[in-house]
Amino acid sequence: MSLFKLCRWWYTQCPDFSTNYDNNSIHCCRIGSDDSDKDYIIVGSHSGHLSIFNPSGDPPEQNSDNAFKATDVLIEMKLPNPIIGILSGKFIGSKEGGKCQLAILHPMKLSIYALHTTEGHALHGDQTRLELCYEYKFQRFAFSCCKGNFGGVKTKEFFCVVHMDSSLSFFEQDSIAYECILPGERNIPSTFVYVQRIDSFITVSTAYDVECFRYQDLAQSSDAGGKVIEPIWVAN
């Protein structure tokens, strides 16, 4: 028997009323560089609706079980393309003074946005807007995306996009770095997860084997006459 009880504290309705969401449609992150800054809730739908919330943390009003306030909604906008992934990180170096940016994955491109807030004289006077920093456009449909300090680079983060044909594209901050294809038959794309401690990626093959690939091996395989990609370990 648990001594704790789970109570609903904050909730709201997203602008897309249809079932256009999956497990990649929600992301929580801290955008600002201030230690007192709170986490933001970012929700994106397959129809292109993007919502950014910043719950105030105030308790619910009397006779209410919902702490939601209208000022908790920072941005509600409709993008022209479906949203299939949301990431956050330091994607444009030191230009934003330590702030994080948002990466929105669409089927044929990856868009990087910076979040800017202009303070007003009152709380309801604050204005928040998204500024498009740059985009990566694809030649093939995307399935998923991950990010990290690939290669042990601490000053900036990179992207790895998994395409529907299971090929991989690696992007630096302003251009594509290289592409590669994992060994074996991979008719169904799978999630790619980066593990920073070992600078490697974890994925699942079509034979349901869990595989681990070093970033260095993937990078070297993209060179002309590069080495054959082999996982450093496989578990089934």
PDB file of C-alpha atoms in Angstrom:
ATOM      1  CA  MET A   1       0.000   0.000   0.000  1.00  0.00           C
ATOM      2  CA  SER A   2       1.433   3.367  -1.022  1.00  0.00           C
ATOM      3  CA  LEU A   3       1.556   6.333   1.337  1.00  0.00           C
ATOM      4  CA  PHE A   4       1.410   8.725  -1.611  1.00  0.00           C
ATOM      5  CA  LYS A   5      -1.510   9.689  -3.797  1.00  0.00           C
ATOM      6  CA  LEU A   6      -1.152  10.930  -7.356  1.00  0.00           C
ATOM      7  CA  CYS A   7      -3.237  14.053  -7.944  1.00  0.00           C
ATOM      8  CA  ARG A   8      -3.783  15.938 -11.160  1.00  0.00           C
ATOM      9  CA  TRP A   9      -2.316  19.423 -10.771  1.00  0.00           C
ATOM     10  CA  TRP A  10      -2.137  21.081 -14.208  1.00  0.00           C
ATOM     11  CA  TYR A  11      -3.755  20.289 -17.538  1.00  0.00           C
ATOM     12  CA  THR A  12      -4.924  21.988 -20.714  1.00  0.00           C
ATOM     13  CA  GLN A  13      -6.327  21.193 -24.139  1.00  0.00           C
ATOM     14  CA  CYS A  14      -3.935  21.289 -27.091  1.00  0.00           C
ATOM     15  CA  PRO A  15      -5.195  23.037 -30.247  1.00  0.00           C
ATOM     16  CA  ASP A  16      -5.274  19.813 -32.282  1.00  0.00           C
ATOM     17  CA  PHE A  17      -8.317  17.841 -31.128  1.00  0.00           C
ATOM     18  CA  SER A  18      -7.589  14.829 -33.344  1.00  0.00           C
ATOM     19  CA  THR A  19      -5.444  11.830 -32.429  1.00  0.00           C
ATOM     20  CA  ASN A  20      -2.403  13.274 -34.195  1.00  0.00           C
ATOM     21  CA  TYR A  21       0.087  12.583 -31.408  1.00  0.00           C
ATOM     22  CA  ASP A  22       2.553   9.861 -30.448  1.00  0.00           C
ATOM     23  CA  ASN A  23       5.345   9.388 -27.900  1.00  0.00           C
ATOM     24  CA  ASN A  24       7.569  11.820 -29.840  1.00  0.00           C
ATOM     25  CA  SER A  25       4.995  14.628 -29.706  1.00  0.00           C
ATOM     26  CA  ILE A  26       5.913  15.975 -26.259  1.00  0.00           C
ATOM     27  CA  HIS A  27       9.218  17.308 -24.952  1.00  0.00           C
ATOM     28  CA  CYS A  28      10.237  19.003 -21.691  1.00  0.00           C
ATOM     29  CA  CYS A  29      13.300  21.217 -21.482  1.00  0.00           C
ATOM     30  CA  ARG A  30      14.814  24.304 -19.887  1.00  0.00           C
ATOM     31  CA  ILE A  31      15.352  26.938 -22.574  1.00  0.00           C
ATOM     32  CA  GLY A  32      17.038  29.711 -20.587  1.00  0.00           C
ATOM     33  CA  SER A  33      20.503  29.773 -19.065  1.00  0.00           C
ATOM     34  CA  ASP A  34      19.336  31.066 -15.664  1.00  0.00           C
ATOM     35  CA  ASP A  35      19.378  28.491 -12.852  1.00  0.00           C
ATOM     36  CA  SER A  36      15.973  29.754 -11.699  1.00  0.00           C
ATOM     37  CA  ASP A  37      14.421  29.189 -15.129  1.00  0.00           C
ATOM     38  CA  LYS A  38      11.647  26.591 -15.235  1.00  0.00           C
ATOM     39  CA  ASP A  39      11.069  23.715 -17.591  1.00  0.00           C
ATOM     40  CA  TYR A  40       8.976  24.335 -20.685  1.00  0.00           C
ATOM     41  CA  ILE A  41       6.500  21.836 -22.120  1.00  0.00           C
ATOM     42  CA  ILE A  42       6.575  21.624 -25.914  1.00  0.00           C
ATOM     43  CA  VAL A  43       3.854  19.707 -27.763  1.00  0.00           C
ATOM     44  CA  GLY A  44       3.755  19.136 -31.525  1.00  0.00           C
ATOM     45  CA  SER A  45       1.174  17.276 -33.598  1.00  0.00           C
ATOM     46  CA  HIS A  46       1.250  15.425 -36.906  1.00  0.00           C
ATOM     47  CA  SER A  47      -0.953  18.155 -38.364  1.00  0.00           C
ATOM     48  CA  GLY A  48       1.716  20.795 -37.595  1.00  0.00           C
ATOM     49  CA  HIS A  49       0.310  22.392 -34.437  1.00  0.00           C
ATOM     50  CA  LEU A  50       3.056  23.552 -32.045  1.00  0.00           C
ATOM     51  CA  SER A  51       2.347  24.634 -28.462  1.00  0.00           C
ATOM     52  CA  ILE A  52       4.818  25.809 -25.815  1.00  0.00           C
ATOM     53  CA  PHE A  53       3.706  25.994 -22.184  1.00  0.00           C
ATOM     54  CA  ASN A  54       5.448  27.354 -19.097  1.00  0.00           C
ATOM     55  CA  PRO A  55       3.385  26.403 -16.005  1.00  0.00           C
ATOM     56  CA  SER A  56       3.619  29.133 -13.376  1.00  0.00           C
ATOM     57  CA  GLY A  57       3.798  26.696 -10.464  1.00  0.00           C
ATOM     58  CA  ASP A  58       1.104  28.526  -8.517  1.00  0.00           C
ATOM     59  CA  PRO A  59      -1.399  26.341  -6.646  1.00  0.00           C
ATOM     60  CA  PRO A  60      -4.890  25.886  -8.132  1.00  0.00           C
ATOM     61  CA  GLU A  61      -7.572  28.354  -7.192  1.00  0.00           C
ATOM     62  CA  GLN A  62     -10.117  27.410  -4.573  1.00  0.00           C
ATOM     63  CA  ASN A  63     -12.579  24.690  -5.649  1.00  0.00           C
ATOM     64  CA  SER A  64     -10.431  23.848  -8.672  1.00  0.00           C
ATOM     65  CA  ASP A  65      -8.120  20.930  -9.450  1.00  0.00           C
ATOM     66  CA  ASN A  66      -6.341  22.733 -12.298  1.00  0.00           C
ATOM     67  CA  ALA A  67      -3.474  25.197 -11.826  1.00  0.00           C
ATOM     68  CA  PHE A  68      -3.544  26.205 -15.509  1.00  0.00           C
ATOM     69  CA  LYS A  69      -3.579  29.915 -16.306  1.00  0.00           C
ATOM     70  CA  ALA A  70      -3.889  31.667 -19.652  1.00  0.00           C
ATOM     71  CA  THR A  71      -0.406  33.132 -19.191  1.00  0.00           C
ATOM     72  CA  ASP A  72       1.030  29.595 -19.112  1.00  0.00           C
ATOM     73  CA  VAL A  73       0.612  29.468 -22.902  1.00  0.00           C
ATOM     74  CA  LEU A  74       3.695  31.032 -24.476  1.00  0.00           C
ATOM     75  CA  ILE A  75       3.174  30.044 -28.101  1.00  0.00           C
ATOM     76  CA  GLU A  76       0.469  28.391 -30.181  1.00  0.00           C
ATOM     77  CA  MET A  77       1.164  28.239 -33.899  1.00  0.00           C
ATOM     78  CA  LYS A  78       0.490  26.100 -36.949  1.00  0.00           C
ATOM     79  CA  LEU A  79       3.494  24.966 -38.969  1.00  0.00           C
ATOM     80  CA  PRO A  80       3.010  23.959 -42.614  1.00  0.00           C
ATOM     81  CA  ASN A  81       4.488  20.460 -42.132  1.00  0.00           C
ATOM     82  CA  PRO A  82       3.795  17.555 -39.743  1.00  0.00           C
ATOM     83  CA  ILE A  83       5.874  17.487 -36.554  1.00  0.00           C
ATOM     84  CA  ILE A  84       7.377  14.036 -35.961  1.00  0.00           C
ATOM     85  CA  GLY A  85      10.049  14.887 -33.383  1.00  0.00           C
ATOM     86  CA  ILE A  86      11.133  17.583 -30.921  1.00  0.00           C
ATOM     87  CA  LEU A  87      14.619  18.059 -29.439  1.00  0.00           C
ATOM     88  CA  SER A  88      16.374  20.780 -27.459  1.00  0.00           C
ATOM     89  CA  GLY A  89      20.030  21.664 -27.020  1.00  0.00           C
ATOM     90  CA  LYS A  90      22.809  24.102 -27.822  1.00  0.00           C
ATOM     91  CA  PHE A  91      22.689  23.955 -31.589  1.00  0.00           C
ATOM     92  CA  ILE A  92      24.111  27.363 -32.560  1.00  0.00           C
ATOM     93  CA  GLY A  93      27.228  27.600 -30.412  1.00  0.00           C
ATOM     94  CA  SER A  94      27.669  30.593 -28.124  1.00  0.00           C
ATOM     95  CA  LYS A  95      25.454  33.018 -30.068  1.00  0.00           C
ATOM     96  CA  GLU A  96      22.552  32.669 -27.632  1.00  0.00           C
ATOM     97  CA  GLY A  97      24.500  33.166 -24.413  1.00  0.00           C
ATOM     98  CA  GLY A  98      24.105  29.628 -23.122  1.00  0.00           C
ATOM     99  CA  LYS A  99      20.425  29.281 -24.012  1.00  0.00           C
ATOM    100  CA  CYS A 100      19.052  26.161 -25.643  1.00  0.00           C
ATOM    101  CA  GLN A 101      17.294  26.035 -28.985  1.00  0.00           C
ATOM    102  CA  LEU A 102      14.483  23.851 -30.293  1.00  0.00           C
ATOM    103  CA  ALA A 103      14.905  21.370 -33.134  1.00  0.00           C
ATOM    104  CA  ILE A 104      11.652  20.439 -34.868  1.00  0.00           C
ATOM    105  CA  LEU A 105      11.785  17.347 -37.088  1.00  0.00           C
ATOM    106  CA  HIS A 106       9.521  17.303 -40.151  1.00  0.00           C
ATOM    107  CA  PRO A 107       9.310  14.505 -42.734  1.00  0.00           C
ATOM    108  CA  MET A 108      11.611  16.310 -45.185  1.00  0.00           C
ATOM    109  CA  LYS A 109      13.546  18.808 -43.059  1.00  0.00           C
ATOM    110  CA  LEU A 110      14.899  19.637 -39.605  1.00  0.00           C
ATOM    111  CA  SER A 111      14.270  23.207 -38.409  1.00  0.00           C
ATOM    112  CA  ILE A 112      16.222  24.927 -35.616  1.00  0.00           C
ATOM    113  CA  TYR A 113      14.443  27.678 -33.672  1.00  0.00           C
ATOM    114  CA  ALA A 114      15.498  30.126 -30.971  1.00  0.00           C
ATOM    115  CA  LEU A 115      12.923  31.240 -28.400  1.00  0.00           C
ATOM    116  CA  HIS A 116      12.895  34.967 -27.608  1.00  0.00           C
ATOM    117  CA  THR A 117      10.785  36.717 -24.954  1.00  0.00           C
ATOM    118  CA  THR A 118      10.225  40.470 -24.804  1.00  0.00           C
ATOM    119  CA  GLU A 119       9.234  41.540 -21.315  1.00  0.00           C
ATOM    120  CA  GLY A 120       6.287  43.874 -20.865  1.00  0.00           C
ATOM    121  CA  HIS A 121       5.251  46.066 -17.946  1.00  0.00           C
ATOM    122  CA  ALA A 122       2.924  43.316 -16.716  1.00  0.00           C
ATOM    123  CA  LEU A 123       2.990  39.539 -16.945  1.00  0.00           C
ATOM    124  CA  HIS A 124       0.314  39.468 -19.637  1.00  0.00           C
ATOM    125  CA  GLY A 125       2.399  41.945 -21.643  1.00  0.00           C
ATOM    126  CA  ASP A 126       5.286  39.519 -22.246  1.00  0.00           C
ATOM    127  CA  GLN A 127       5.642  38.457 -25.864  1.00  0.00           C
ATOM    128  CA  THR A 128       7.318  35.208 -26.868  1.00  0.00           C
ATOM    129  CA  ARG A 129       8.248  34.342 -30.423  1.00  0.00           C
ATOM    130  CA  LEU A 130      10.152  31.660 -32.300  1.00  0.00           C
ATOM    131  CA  GLU A 131      12.948  32.710 -34.625  1.00  0.00           C
ATOM    132  CA  LEU A 132      14.041  30.297 -37.334  1.00  0.00           C
ATOM    133  CA  CYS A 133      17.841  29.983 -37.189  1.00  0.00           C
ATOM    134  CA  TYR A 134      18.447  27.510 -40.018  1.00  0.00           C
ATOM    135  CA  GLU A 135      17.084  24.359 -41.651  1.00  0.00           C
ATOM    136  CA  TYR A 136      18.414  21.067 -42.975  1.00  0.00           C
ATOM    137  CA  LYS A 137      16.480  19.780 -45.982  1.00  0.00           C
ATOM    138  CA  PHE A 138      16.467  16.058 -46.742  1.00  0.00           C
ATOM    139  CA  GLN A 139      16.449  14.020 -49.939  1.00  0.00           C
ATOM    140  CA  ARG A 140      14.661  11.134 -48.203  1.00  0.00           C
ATOM    141  CA  PHE A 141      11.836  10.967 -45.684  1.00  0.00           C
ATOM    142  CA  ALA A 142      12.894  11.102 -42.027  1.00  0.00           C
ATOM    143  CA  PHE A 143      11.817   8.612 -39.371  1.00  0.00           C
ATOM    144  CA  SER A 144      13.473   9.884 -36.189  1.00  0.00           C
ATOM    145  CA  CYS A 145      16.321  12.040 -34.930  1.00  0.00           C
ATOM    146  CA  CYS A 146      18.764  12.157 -32.028  1.00  0.00           C
ATOM    147  CA  LYS A 147      21.381  14.686 -30.922  1.00  0.00           C
ATOM    148  CA  GLY A 148      24.517  14.801 -28.822  1.00  0.00           C
ATOM    149  CA  ASN A 149      28.148  15.823 -28.458  1.00  0.00           C
ATOM    150  CA  PHE A 150      29.258  13.307 -31.072  1.00  0.00           C
ATOM    151  CA  GLY A 151      32.971  12.573 -31.065  1.00  0.00           C
ATOM    152  CA  GLY A 152      33.377  14.069 -27.599  1.00  0.00           C
ATOM    153  CA  VAL A 153      32.979  17.665 -28.828  1.00  0.00           C
ATOM    154  CA  LYS A 154      31.790  19.640 -25.789  1.00  0.00           C
ATOM    155  CA  THR A 155      31.163  23.049 -27.339  1.00  0.00           C
ATOM    156  CA  LYS A 156      28.347  22.089 -29.706  1.00  0.00           C
ATOM    157  CA  GLU A 157      25.822  19.371 -30.428  1.00  0.00           C
ATOM    158  CA  PHE A 158      25.205  17.477 -33.653  1.00  0.00           C
ATOM    159  CA  PHE A 159      22.229  15.668 -35.181  1.00  0.00           C
ATOM    160  CA  CYS A 160      21.739  12.160 -36.505  1.00  0.00           C
ATOM    161  CA  VAL A 161      18.629  11.639 -38.647  1.00  0.00           C
ATOM    162  CA  VAL A 162      17.316   8.136 -39.332  1.00  0.00           C
ATOM    163  CA  HIS A 163      15.526   7.956 -42.687  1.00  0.00           C
ATOM    164  CA  MET A 164      12.687   5.662 -43.707  1.00  0.00           C
ATOM    165  CA  ASP A 165      15.139   3.516 -45.694  1.00  0.00           C
ATOM    166  CA  SER A 166      17.206   3.101 -42.466  1.00  0.00           C
ATOM    167  CA  SER A 167      20.095   5.207 -43.795  1.00  0.00           C
ATOM    168  CA  LEU A 168      21.714   7.759 -41.467  1.00  0.00           C
ATOM    169  CA  SER A 169      22.542  11.425 -42.047  1.00  0.00           C
ATOM    170  CA  PHE A 170      24.793  13.351 -39.659  1.00  0.00           C
ATOM    171  CA  PHE A 171      24.555  17.138 -39.524  1.00  0.00           C
ATOM    172  CA  GLU A 172      26.803  19.783 -38.035  1.00  0.00           C
ATOM    173  CA  GLN A 173      25.565  23.249 -37.167  1.00  0.00           C
ATOM    174  CA  ASP A 174      25.289  24.576 -40.701  1.00  0.00           C
ATOM    175  CA  SER A 175      25.660  21.681 -43.129  1.00  0.00           C
ATOM    176  CA  ILE A 176      25.503  17.930 -43.599  1.00  0.00           C
ATOM    177  CA  ALA A 177      28.613  16.165 -42.317  1.00  0.00           C
ATOM    178  CA  TYR A 178      28.250  12.702 -43.863  1.00  0.00           C
ATOM    179  CA  GLU A 179      25.869   9.811 -44.520  1.00  0.00           C
ATOM    180  CA  CYS A 180      26.173   6.087 -43.940  1.00  0.00           C
ATOM    181  CA  ILE A 181      24.200   2.841 -44.039  1.00  0.00           C
ATOM    182  CA  LEU A 182      24.277   0.222 -41.292  1.00  0.00           C
ATOM    183  CA  PRO A 183      25.143  -3.372 -42.268  1.00  0.00           C
ATOM    184  CA  GLY A 184      22.552  -6.080 -42.873  1.00  0.00           C
ATOM    185  CA  GLU A 185      18.997  -5.937 -44.149  1.00  0.00           C
ATOM    186  CA  ARG A 186      17.093  -3.108 -42.518  1.00  0.00           C
ATOM    187  CA  ASN A 187      13.690  -2.877 -44.166  1.00  0.00           C
ATOM    188  CA  ILE A 188      12.099  -1.216 -41.145  1.00  0.00           C
ATOM    189  CA  PRO A 189      13.667   1.912 -39.574  1.00  0.00           C
ATOM    190  CA  SER A 190      14.350   1.830 -35.858  1.00  0.00           C
ATOM    191  CA  THR A 191      14.972   4.376 -33.139  1.00  0.00           C
ATOM    192  CA  PHE A 192      18.605   5.478 -32.793  1.00  0.00           C
ATOM    193  CA  VAL A 193      19.771   6.463 -29.291  1.00  0.00           C
ATOM    194  CA  TYR A 194      23.071   8.204 -28.518  1.00  0.00           C
ATOM    195  CA  VAL A 195      24.985   7.244 -25.354  1.00  0.00           C
ATOM    196  CA  GLN A 196      27.409  10.057 -24.580  1.00  0.00           C
ATOM    197  CA  ARG A 197      29.481   8.181 -21.992  1.00  0.00           C
ATOM    198  CA  ILE A 198      30.745   5.699 -24.582  1.00  0.00           C
ATOM    199  CA  ASP A 199      30.242   7.940 -27.658  1.00  0.00           C
ATOM    200  CA  SER A 200      28.127   5.252 -29.292  1.00  0.00           C
ATOM    201  CA  PHE A 201      24.647   4.594 -30.657  1.00  0.00           C
ATOM    202  CA  ILE A 202      22.144   1.924 -29.644  1.00  0.00           C
ATOM    203  CA  THR A 203      19.561   0.583 -32.085  1.00  0.00           C
ATOM    204  CA  VAL A 204      17.472  -2.510 -32.815  1.00  0.00           C
ATOM    205  CA  SER A 205      17.846  -4.540 -36.005  1.00  0.00           C
ATOM    206  CA  THR A 206      15.008  -6.136 -37.988  1.00  0.00           C
ATOM    207  CA  ALA A 207      16.017  -9.437 -36.347  1.00  0.00           C
ATOM    208  CA  TYR A 208      15.216  -7.842 -32.949  1.00  0.00           C
ATOM    209  CA  ASP A 209      18.883  -7.739 -31.931  1.00  0.00           C
ATOM    210  CA  VAL A 210      20.076  -4.795 -29.831  1.00  0.00           C
ATOM    211  CA  GLU A 211      23.212  -3.390 -31.457  1.00  0.00           C
ATOM    212  CA  CYS A 212      25.817  -0.837 -30.413  1.00  0.00           C
ATOM    213  CA  PHE A 213      27.861   1.179 -32.945  1.00  0.00           C
ATOM    214  CA  ARG A 214      30.754   3.525 -32.194  1.00  0.00           C
ATOM    215  CA  TYR A 215      30.435   7.033 -33.587  1.00  0.00           C
ATOM    216  CA  GLN A 216      34.039   6.897 -34.815  1.00  0.00           C
ATOM    217  CA  ASP A 217      33.291   3.753 -36.854  1.00  0.00           C
ATOM    218  CA  LEU A 218      30.268   5.390 -38.489  1.00  0.00           C
ATOM    219  CA  ALA A 219      32.271   8.515 -39.327  1.00  0.00           C
ATOM    220  CA  GLN A 220      35.160   6.559 -40.848  1.00  0.00           C
ATOM    221  CA  SER A 221      32.824   4.418 -42.947  1.00  0.00           C
ATOM    222  CA  SER A 222      31.607   7.498 -44.826  1.00  0.00           C
ATOM    223  CA  ASP A 223      35.047   8.152 -46.326  1.00  0.00           C
ATOM    224  CA  ALA A 224      35.914   6.782 -49.743  1.00  0.00           C
ATOM    225  CA  GLY A 225      37.061   3.236 -49.182  1.00  0.00           C
ATOM    226  CA  GLY A 226      36.187   3.567 -45.504  1.00  0.00           C
ATOM    227  CA  LYS A 227      36.057   0.687 -43.070  1.00  0.00           C
ATOM    228  CA  VAL A 228      33.121  -1.700 -42.954  1.00  0.00           C
ATOM    229  CA  ILE A 229      30.693  -0.889 -40.167  1.00  0.00           C
ATOM    230  CA  GLU A 230      30.456  -3.543 -37.465  1.00  0.00           C
ATOM    231  CA  PRO A 231      28.664  -3.298 -34.109  1.00  0.00           C
ATOM    232  CA  ILE A 232      30.920  -3.439 -31.063  1.00  0.00           C
ATOM    233  CA  TRP A 233      28.385  -5.725 -29.367  1.00  0.00           C
ATOM    234  CA  VAL A 234      25.056  -7.409 -30.122  1.00  0.00           C
ATOM    235  CA  ALA A 235      22.440  -8.718 -27.699  1.00  0.00           C
ATOM    236  CA  ASN A 236      19.407 -10.805 -28.628  1.00  0.00           C
TER     237      ASN A 236
END
